[in-house]
PDB file of C-alpha atoms in Angstrom:
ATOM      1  CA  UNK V   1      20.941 354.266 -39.135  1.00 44.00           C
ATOM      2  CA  UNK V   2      22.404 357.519 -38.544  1.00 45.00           C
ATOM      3  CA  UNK V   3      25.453 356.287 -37.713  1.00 43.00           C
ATOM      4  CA  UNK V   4      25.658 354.562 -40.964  1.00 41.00           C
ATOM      5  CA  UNK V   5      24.776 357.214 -42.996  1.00 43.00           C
ATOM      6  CA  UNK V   6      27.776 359.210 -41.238  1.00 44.00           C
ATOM      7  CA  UNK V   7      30.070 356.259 -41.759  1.00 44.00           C
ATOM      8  CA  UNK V   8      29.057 356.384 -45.634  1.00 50.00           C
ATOM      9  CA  UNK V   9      29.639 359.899 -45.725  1.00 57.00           C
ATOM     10  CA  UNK V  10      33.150 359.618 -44.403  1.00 59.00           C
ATOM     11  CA  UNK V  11      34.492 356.344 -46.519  1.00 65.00           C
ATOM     12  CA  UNK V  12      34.059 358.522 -49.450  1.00 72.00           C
ATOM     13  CA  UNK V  13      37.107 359.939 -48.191  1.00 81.00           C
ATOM     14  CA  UNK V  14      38.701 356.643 -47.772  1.00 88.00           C
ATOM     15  CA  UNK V  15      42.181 356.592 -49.425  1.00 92.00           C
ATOM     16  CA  UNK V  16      42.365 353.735 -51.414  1.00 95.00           C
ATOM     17  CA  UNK V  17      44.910 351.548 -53.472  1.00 94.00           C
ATOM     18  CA  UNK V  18      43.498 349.083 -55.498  1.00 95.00           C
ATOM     19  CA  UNK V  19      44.770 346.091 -57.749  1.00 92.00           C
ATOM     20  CA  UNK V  20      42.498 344.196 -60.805  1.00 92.00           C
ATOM     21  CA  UNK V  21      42.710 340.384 -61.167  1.00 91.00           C
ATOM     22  CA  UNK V  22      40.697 337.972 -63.430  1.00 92.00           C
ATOM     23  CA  UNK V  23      39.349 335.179 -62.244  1.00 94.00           C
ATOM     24  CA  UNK V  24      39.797 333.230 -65.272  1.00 91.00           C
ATOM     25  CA  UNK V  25      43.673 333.133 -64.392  1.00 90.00           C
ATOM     26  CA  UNK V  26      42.261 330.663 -61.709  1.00 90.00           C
ATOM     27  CA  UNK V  27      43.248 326.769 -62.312  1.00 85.00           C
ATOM     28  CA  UNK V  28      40.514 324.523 -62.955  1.00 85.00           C
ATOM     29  CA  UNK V  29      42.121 322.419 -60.541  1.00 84.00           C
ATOM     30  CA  UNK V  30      41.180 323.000 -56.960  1.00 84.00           C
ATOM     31  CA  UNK V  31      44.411 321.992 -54.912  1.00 88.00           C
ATOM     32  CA  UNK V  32      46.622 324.352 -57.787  1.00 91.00           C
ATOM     33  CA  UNK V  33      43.668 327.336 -57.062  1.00 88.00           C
ATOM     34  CA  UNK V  34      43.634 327.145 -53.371  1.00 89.00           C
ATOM     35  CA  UNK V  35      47.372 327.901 -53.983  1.00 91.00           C
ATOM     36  CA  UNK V  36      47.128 330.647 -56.285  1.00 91.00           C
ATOM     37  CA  UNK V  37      44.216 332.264 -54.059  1.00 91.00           C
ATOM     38  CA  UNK V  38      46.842 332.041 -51.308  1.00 92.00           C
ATOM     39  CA  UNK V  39      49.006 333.597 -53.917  1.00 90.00           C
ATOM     40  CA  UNK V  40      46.869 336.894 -54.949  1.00 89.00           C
ATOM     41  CA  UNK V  41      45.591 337.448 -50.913  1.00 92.00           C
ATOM     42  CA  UNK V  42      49.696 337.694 -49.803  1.00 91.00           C
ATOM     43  CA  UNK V  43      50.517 340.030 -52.525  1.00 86.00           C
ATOM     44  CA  UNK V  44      47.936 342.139 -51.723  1.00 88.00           C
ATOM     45  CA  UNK V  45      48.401 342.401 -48.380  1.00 89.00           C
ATOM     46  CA  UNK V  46      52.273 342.946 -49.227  1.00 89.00           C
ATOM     47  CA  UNK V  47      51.498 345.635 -51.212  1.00 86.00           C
ATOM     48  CA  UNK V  48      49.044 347.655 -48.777  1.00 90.00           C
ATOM     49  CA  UNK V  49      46.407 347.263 -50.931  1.00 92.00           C
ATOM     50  CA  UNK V  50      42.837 347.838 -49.300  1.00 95.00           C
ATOM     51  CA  UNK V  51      40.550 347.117 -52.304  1.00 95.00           C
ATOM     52  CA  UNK V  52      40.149 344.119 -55.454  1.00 95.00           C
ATOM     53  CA  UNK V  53      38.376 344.642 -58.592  1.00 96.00           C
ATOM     54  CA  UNK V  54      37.475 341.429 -60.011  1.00 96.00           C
ATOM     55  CA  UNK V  55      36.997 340.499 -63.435  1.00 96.00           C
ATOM     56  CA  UNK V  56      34.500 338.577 -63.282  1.00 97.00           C
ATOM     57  CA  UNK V  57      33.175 337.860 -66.875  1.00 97.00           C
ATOM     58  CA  UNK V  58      35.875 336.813 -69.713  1.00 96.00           C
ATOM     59  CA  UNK V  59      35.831 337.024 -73.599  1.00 94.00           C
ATOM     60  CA  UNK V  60      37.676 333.474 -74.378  1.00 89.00           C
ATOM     61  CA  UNK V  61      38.938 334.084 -77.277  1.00 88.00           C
ATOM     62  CA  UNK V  62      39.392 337.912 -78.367  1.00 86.00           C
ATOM     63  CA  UNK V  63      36.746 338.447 -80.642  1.00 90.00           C
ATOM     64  CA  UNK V  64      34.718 341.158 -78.713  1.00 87.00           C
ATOM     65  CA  UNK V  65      31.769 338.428 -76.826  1.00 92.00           C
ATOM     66  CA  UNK V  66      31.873 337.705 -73.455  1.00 95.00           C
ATOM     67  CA  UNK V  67      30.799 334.571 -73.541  1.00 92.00           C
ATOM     68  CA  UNK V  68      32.147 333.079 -69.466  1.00 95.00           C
ATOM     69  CA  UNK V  69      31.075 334.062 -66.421  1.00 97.00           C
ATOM     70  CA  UNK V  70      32.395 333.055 -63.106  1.00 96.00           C
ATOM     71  CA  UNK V  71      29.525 333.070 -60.690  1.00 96.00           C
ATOM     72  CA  UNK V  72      26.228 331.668 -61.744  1.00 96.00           C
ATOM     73  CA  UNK V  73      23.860 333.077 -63.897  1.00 96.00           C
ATOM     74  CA  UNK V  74      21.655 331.495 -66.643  1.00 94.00           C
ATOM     75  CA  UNK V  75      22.918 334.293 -68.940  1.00 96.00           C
ATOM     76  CA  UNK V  76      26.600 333.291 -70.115  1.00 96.00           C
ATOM     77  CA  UNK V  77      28.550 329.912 -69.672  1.00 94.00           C
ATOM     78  CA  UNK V  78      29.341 329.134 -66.402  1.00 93.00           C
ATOM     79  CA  UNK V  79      33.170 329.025 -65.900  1.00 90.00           C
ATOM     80  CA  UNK V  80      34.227 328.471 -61.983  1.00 88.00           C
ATOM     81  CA  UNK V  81      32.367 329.344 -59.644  1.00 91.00           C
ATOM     82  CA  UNK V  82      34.886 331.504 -58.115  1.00 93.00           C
ATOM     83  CA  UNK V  83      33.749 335.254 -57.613  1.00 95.00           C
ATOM     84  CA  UNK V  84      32.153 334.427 -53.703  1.00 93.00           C
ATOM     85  CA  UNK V  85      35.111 332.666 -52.528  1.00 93.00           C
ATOM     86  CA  UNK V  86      37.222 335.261 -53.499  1.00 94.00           C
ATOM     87  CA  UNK V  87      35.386 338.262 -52.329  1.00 94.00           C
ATOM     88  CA  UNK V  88      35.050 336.324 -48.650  1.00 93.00           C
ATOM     89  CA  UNK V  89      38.317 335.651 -48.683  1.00 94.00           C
ATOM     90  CA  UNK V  90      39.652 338.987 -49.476  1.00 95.00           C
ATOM     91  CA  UNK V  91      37.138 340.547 -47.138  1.00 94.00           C
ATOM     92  CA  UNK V  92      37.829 338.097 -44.171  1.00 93.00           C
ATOM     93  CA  UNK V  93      41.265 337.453 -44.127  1.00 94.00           C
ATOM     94  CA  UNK V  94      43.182 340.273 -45.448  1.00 95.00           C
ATOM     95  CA  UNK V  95      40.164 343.207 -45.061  1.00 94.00           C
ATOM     96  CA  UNK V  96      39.994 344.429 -48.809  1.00 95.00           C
ATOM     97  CA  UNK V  97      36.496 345.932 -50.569  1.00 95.00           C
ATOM     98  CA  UNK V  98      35.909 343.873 -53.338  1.00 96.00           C
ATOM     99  CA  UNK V  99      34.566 345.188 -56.165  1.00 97.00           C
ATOM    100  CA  UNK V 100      33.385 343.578 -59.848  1.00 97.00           C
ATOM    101  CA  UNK V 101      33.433 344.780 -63.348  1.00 97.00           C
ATOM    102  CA  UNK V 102      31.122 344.507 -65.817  1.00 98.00           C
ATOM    103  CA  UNK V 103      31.452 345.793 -69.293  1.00 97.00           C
ATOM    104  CA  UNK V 104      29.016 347.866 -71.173  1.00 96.00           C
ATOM    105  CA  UNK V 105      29.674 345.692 -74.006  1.00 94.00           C
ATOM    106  CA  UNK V 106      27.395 343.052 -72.885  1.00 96.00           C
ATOM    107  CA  UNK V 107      24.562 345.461 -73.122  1.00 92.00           C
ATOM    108  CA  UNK V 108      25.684 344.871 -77.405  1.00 88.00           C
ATOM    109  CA  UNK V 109      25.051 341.470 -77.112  1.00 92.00           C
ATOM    110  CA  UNK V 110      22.036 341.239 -75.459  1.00 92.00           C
ATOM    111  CA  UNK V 111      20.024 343.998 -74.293  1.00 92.00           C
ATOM    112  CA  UNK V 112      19.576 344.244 -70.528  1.00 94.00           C
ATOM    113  CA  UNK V 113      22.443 341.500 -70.079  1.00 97.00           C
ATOM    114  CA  UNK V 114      24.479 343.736 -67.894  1.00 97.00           C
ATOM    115  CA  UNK V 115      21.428 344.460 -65.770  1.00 96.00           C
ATOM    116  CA  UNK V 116      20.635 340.332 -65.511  1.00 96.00           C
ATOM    117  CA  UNK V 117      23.871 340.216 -65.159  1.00 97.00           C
ATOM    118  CA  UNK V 118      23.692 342.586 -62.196  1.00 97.00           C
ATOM    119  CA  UNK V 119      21.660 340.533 -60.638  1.00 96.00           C
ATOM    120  CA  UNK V 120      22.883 337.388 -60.431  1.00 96.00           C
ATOM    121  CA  UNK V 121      25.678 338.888 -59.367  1.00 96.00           C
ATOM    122  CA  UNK V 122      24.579 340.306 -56.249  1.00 94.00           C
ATOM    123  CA  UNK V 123      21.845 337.509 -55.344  1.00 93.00           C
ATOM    124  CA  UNK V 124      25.018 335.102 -55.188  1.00 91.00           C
ATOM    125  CA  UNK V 125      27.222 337.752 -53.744  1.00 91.00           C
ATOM    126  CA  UNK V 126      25.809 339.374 -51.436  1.00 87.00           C
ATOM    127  CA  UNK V 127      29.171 341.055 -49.276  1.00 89.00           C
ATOM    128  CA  UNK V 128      30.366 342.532 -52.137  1.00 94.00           C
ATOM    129  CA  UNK V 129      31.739 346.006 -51.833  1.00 94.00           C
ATOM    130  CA  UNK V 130      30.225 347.788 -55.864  1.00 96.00           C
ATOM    131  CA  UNK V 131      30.087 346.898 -59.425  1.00 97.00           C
ATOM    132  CA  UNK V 132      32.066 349.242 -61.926  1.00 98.00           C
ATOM    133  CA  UNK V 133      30.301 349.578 -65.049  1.00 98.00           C
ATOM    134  CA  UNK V 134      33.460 349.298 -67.504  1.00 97.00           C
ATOM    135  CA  UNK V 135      32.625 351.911 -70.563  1.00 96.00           C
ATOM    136  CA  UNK V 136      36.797 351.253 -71.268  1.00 90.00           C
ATOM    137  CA  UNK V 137      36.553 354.288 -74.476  1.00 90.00           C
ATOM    138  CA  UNK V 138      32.805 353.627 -75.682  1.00 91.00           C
ATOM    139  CA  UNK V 139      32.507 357.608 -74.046  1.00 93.00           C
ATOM    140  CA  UNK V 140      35.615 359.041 -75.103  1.00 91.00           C
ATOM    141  CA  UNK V 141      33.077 361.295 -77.103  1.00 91.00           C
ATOM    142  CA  UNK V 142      32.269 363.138 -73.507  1.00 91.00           C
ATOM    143  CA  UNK V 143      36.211 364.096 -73.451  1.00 91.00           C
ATOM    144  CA  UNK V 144      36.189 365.655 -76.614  1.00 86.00           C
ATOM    145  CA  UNK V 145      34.442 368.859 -78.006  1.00 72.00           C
ATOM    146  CA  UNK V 146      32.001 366.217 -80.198  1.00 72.00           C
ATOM    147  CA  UNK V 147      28.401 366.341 -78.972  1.00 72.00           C
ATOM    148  CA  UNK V 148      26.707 364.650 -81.643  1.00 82.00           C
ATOM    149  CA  UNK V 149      23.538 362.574 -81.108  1.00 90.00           C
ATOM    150  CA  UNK V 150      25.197 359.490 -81.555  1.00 90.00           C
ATOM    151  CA  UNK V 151      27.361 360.901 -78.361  1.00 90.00           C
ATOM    152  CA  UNK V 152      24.182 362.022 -76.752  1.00 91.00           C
ATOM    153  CA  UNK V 153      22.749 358.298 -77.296  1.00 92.00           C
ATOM    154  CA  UNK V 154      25.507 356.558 -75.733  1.00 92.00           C
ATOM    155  CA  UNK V 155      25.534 358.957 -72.880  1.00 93.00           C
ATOM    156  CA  UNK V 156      21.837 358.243 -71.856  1.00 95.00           C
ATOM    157  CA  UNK V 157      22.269 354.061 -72.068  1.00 95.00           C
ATOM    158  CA  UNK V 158      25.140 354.373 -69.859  1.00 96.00           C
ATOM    159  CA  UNK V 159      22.936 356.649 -67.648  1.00 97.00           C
ATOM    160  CA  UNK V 160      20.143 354.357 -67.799  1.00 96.00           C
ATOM    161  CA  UNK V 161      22.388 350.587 -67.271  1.00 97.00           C
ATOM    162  CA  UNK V 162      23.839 352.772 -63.809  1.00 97.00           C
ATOM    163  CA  UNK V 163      19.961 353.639 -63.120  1.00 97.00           C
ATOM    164  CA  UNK V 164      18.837 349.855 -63.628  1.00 96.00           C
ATOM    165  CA  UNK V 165      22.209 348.640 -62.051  1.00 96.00           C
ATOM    166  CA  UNK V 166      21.487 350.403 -58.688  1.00 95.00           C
ATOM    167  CA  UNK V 167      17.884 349.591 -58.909  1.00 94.00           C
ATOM    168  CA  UNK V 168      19.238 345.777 -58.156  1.00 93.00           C
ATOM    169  CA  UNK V 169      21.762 346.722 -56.239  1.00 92.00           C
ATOM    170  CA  UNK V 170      19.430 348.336 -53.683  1.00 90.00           C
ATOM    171  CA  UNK V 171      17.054 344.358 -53.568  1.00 88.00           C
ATOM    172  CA  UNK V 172      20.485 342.958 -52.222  1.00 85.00           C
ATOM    173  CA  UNK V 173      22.574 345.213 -50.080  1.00 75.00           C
ATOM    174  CA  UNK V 174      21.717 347.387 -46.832  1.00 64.00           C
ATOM    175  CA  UNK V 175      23.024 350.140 -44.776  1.00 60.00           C
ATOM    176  CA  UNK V 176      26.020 348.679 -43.036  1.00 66.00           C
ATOM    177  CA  UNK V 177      27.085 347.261 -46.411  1.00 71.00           C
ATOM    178  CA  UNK V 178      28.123 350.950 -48.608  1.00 81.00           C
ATOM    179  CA  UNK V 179      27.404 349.428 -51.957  1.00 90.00           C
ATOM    180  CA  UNK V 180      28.662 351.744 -55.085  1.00 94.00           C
ATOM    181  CA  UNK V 181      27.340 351.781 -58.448  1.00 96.00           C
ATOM    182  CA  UNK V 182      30.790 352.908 -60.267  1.00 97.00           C
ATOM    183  CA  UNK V 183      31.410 354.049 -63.793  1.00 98.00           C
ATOM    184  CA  UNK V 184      34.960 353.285 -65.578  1.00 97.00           C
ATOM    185  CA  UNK V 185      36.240 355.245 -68.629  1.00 97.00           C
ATOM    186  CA  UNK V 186      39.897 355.019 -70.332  1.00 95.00           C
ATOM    187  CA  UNK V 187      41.040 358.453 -71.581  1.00 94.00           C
ATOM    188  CA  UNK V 188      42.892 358.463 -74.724  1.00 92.00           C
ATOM    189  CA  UNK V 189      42.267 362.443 -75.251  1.00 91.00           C
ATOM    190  CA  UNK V 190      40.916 365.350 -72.889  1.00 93.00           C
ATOM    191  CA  UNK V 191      39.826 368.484 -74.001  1.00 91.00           C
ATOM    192  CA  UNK V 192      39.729 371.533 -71.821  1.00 90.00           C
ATOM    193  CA  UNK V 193      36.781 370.814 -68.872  1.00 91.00           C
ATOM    194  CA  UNK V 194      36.303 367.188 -69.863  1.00 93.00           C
ATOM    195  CA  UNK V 195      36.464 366.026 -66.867  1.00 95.00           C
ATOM    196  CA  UNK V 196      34.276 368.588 -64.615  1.00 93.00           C
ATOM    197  CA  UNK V 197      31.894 368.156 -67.431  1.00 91.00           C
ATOM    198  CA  UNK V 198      31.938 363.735 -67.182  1.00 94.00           C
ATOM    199  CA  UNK V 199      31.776 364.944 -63.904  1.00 95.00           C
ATOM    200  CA  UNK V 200      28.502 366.631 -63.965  1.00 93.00           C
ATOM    201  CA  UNK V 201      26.722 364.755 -66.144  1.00 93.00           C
ATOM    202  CA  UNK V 202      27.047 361.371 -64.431  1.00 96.00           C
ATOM    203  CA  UNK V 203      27.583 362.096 -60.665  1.00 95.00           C
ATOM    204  CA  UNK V 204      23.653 361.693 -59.875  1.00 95.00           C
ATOM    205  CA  UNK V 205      24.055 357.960 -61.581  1.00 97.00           C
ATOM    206  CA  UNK V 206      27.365 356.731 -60.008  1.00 97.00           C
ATOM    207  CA  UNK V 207      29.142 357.585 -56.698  1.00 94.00           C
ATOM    208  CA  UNK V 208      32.767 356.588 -57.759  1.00 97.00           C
ATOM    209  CA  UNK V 209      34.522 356.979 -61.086  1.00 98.00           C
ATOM    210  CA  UNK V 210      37.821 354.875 -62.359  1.00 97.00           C
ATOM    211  CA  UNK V 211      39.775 356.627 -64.816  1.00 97.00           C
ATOM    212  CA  UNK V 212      42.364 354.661 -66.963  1.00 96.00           C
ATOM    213  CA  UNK V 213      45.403 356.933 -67.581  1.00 96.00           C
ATOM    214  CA  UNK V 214      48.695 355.340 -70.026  1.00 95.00           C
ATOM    215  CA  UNK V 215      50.981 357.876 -68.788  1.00 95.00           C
ATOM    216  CA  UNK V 216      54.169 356.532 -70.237  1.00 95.00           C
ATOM    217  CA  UNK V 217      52.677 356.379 -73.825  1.00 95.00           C
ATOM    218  CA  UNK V 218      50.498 359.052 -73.684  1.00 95.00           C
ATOM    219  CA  UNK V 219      51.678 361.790 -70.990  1.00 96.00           C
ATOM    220  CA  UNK V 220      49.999 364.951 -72.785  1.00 96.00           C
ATOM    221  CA  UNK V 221      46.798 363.465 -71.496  1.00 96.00           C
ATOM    222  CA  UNK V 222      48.164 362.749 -68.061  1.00 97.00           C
ATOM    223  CA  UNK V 223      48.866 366.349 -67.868  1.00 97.00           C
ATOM    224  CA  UNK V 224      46.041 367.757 -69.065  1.00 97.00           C
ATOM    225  CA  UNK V 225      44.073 365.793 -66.272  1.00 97.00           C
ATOM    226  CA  UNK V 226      46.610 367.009 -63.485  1.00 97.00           C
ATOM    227  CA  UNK V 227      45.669 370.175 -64.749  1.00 96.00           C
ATOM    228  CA  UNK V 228      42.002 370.182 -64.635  1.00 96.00           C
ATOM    229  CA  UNK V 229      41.735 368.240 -61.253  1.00 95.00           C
ATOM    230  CA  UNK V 230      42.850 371.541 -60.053  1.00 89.00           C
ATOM    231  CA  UNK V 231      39.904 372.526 -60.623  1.00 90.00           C
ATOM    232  CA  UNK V 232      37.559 370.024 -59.149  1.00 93.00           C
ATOM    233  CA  UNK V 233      35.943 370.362 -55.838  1.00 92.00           C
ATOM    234  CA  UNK V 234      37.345 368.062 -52.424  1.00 92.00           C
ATOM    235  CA  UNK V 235      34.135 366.167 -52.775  1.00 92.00           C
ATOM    236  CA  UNK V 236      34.436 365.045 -56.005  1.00 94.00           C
ATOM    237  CA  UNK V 237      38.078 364.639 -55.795  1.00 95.00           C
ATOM    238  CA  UNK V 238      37.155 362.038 -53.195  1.00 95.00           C
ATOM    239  CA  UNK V 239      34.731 360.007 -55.924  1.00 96.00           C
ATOM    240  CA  UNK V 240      38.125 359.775 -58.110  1.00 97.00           C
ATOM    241  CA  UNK V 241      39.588 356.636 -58.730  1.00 97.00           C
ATOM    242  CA  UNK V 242      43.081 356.971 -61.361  1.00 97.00           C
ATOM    243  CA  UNK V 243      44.116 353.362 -62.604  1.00 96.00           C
ATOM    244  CA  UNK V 244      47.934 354.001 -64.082  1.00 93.00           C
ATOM    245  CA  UNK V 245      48.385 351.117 -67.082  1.00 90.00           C
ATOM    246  CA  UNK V 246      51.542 349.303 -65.872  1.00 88.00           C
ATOM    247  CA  UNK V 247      52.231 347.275 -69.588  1.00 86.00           C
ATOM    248  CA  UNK V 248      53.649 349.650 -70.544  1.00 85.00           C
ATOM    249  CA  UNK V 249      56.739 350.135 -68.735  1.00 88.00           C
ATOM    250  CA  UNK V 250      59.939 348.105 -70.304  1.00 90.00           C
ATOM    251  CA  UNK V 251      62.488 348.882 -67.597  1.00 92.00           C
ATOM    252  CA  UNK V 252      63.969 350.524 -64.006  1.00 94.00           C
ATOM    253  CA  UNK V 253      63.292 354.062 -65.660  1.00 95.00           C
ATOM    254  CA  UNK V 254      59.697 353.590 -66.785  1.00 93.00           C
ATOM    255  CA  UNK V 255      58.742 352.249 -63.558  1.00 92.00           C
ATOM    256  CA  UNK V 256      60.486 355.422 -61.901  1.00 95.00           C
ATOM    257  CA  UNK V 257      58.359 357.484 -63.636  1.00 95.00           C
ATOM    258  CA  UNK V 258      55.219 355.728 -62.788  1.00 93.00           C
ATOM    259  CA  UNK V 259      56.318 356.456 -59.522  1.00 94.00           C
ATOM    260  CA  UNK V 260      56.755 359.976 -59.882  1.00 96.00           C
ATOM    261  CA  UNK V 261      53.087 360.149 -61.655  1.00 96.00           C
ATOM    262  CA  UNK V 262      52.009 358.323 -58.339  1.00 94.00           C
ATOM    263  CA  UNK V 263      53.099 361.017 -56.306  1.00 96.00           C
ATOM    264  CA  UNK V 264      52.028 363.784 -58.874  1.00 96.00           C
ATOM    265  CA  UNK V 265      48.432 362.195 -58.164  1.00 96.00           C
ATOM    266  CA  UNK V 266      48.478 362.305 -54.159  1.00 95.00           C
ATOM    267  CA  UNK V 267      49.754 365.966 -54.630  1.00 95.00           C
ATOM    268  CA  UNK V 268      46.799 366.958 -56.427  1.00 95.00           C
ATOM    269  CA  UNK V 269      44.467 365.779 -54.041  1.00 94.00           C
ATOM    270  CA  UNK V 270      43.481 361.926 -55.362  1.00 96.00           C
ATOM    271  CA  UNK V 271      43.608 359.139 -52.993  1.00 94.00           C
ATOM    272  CA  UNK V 272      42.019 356.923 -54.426  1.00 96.00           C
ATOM    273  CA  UNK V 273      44.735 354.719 -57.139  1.00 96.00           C
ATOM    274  CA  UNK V 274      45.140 351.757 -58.892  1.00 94.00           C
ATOM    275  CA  UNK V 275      47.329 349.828 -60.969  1.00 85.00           C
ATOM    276  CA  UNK V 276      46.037 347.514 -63.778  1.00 79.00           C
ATOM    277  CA  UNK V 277      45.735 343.964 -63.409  1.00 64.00           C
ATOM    278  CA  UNK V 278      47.660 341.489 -61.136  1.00 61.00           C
ATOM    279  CA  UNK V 279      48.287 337.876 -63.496  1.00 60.00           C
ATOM    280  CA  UNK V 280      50.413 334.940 -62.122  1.00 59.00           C
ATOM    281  CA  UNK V 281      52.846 334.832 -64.951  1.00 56.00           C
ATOM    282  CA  UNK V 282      54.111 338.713 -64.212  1.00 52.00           C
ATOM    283  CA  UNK V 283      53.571 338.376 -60.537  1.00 50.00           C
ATOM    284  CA  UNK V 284      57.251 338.612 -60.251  1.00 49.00           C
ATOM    285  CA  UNK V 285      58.070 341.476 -62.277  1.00 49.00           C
TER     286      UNK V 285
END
């Protein structure tokens, strides 16, 4: 036990370059998704990658409901079943954690139906690496100098989903399996000590934290992050996930300058990076 407590200890430290994927790009046809499984496992591998983050719920047709899962659960429509062949796949053949998003969101629909969620989740997915709770701009508010109670409301049902979210977490995972409860946000503004501040205020809920950066359309806030991480502690550099939005680059010189903000990153001290999602139809871009 120990020795697992060490090890847990240590893979916070774990550099890490991660890729998203939904599963609802998956054909309904078995033969054609046994292919494009193939498909997603080589280019990850190819690029070096070490961890997936699965979409695993999907909103069919835009108009802000999730309303398809892919696993089973009583709770939403039952798409494929796909979410346990694709985490045992990635973890077996080409070593990658796997982890799955959920979005706060859900929690509008229904209350509790990330939690349920949650659960059916893990009871039917078991090896899974940690669940990001995907808050996407629903707590810009922290960023900013607002501190309203509407703020202060949203801040305490995010810290009470995590709470409830681990709670389950803990019925289905042990020791040798270092499970993370992980919080996503996308940062469209950043006021001076944002982040130490997000930082403080959710690190007893969450033990890794995603933050979606557009640095081609909006490099003010890039820098203005750079700038602050400066001033964040090893430790909690190490909880730091930065996902760089890939849409929006158009040509040769965008994607040189995503580079360079790559780099910029790993300079600063975060090791931990992804790029947003993987989808067959720009798998050759």
């Amino acid at each position: 036990m120990t020795d697992s407590i060490a090890y847990g200890g240590l893979s916070l430290y774990e550099p890490i370059r991660a890729l998203s994927f939904n599963l609802h790009e998956f054909s309904a046809d078995a033969i054609h998704a046994d292919q494009q499984l193939g498909d997603v496992l080589n280019l990850t591998s190819a690029l070096k990658n070490n961890m997936l983050i699965l979409n695993v719920v999907e909103d069919q047709n835009g108009d802000g409901i999730y309303d398809r899962a892919y696993f089973p659960t009583q709770h939403l429509t039952l798409g494929q079943d796909v979410t346990n062949r694709m985490t045992w796949q990635s973890k077996t053949r080409i070593f990658n954690r796997v982890y799955a998003n959920l979005p706060l969101k859900l929690q509008q629909q229904k209350a509790d139906l990330v939690v349920n969620l949650t659960d059916d989740l893990l009871k039917n997915n078991s090896s899974l690496d940690g669940i990001f709770l995907q808050t996407d701009q629903q707590l810009q508010c922290v960023f900013t100098t607002q501190n309203d109670t509407d703020c202060q409301q949203q801040q305490q049902n995010v810290v009470n989903t995590l709470m409830q979210m681990k709670q389950k977490s803990n019925q289905y995972t042990n020791l040798s399996n270092q499970f993370r409860v992980a919080l996503q946000v996308k940062l469209n503004t950043l006021q001076q000590g944002g982040i130490q501040h997000f930082l403080t205020q959710f690190n007893p809920y969450a033990s890794l934290f995603s933050f979606d950066l557009d640095p081609l359309q909006q490099p003010e806030v890039f820098q203005q992050f750079i700038k602050q991480i400066d001033h964040v502690l090893p430790q909690q550099k190490a909880q730091i996930m930065v996902n760089l939005h890939t849409q929006s680059a158009k040509n040769d010189e965008d994607w040189k300058k995503l580079q360079h903000y790559f780099l910029t990153l790993q300079r600063v001290g975060i090791q931990k990076l992804a790029i947003d999602r993987y989808a067959f139809d720009n798998a050759e871009d």
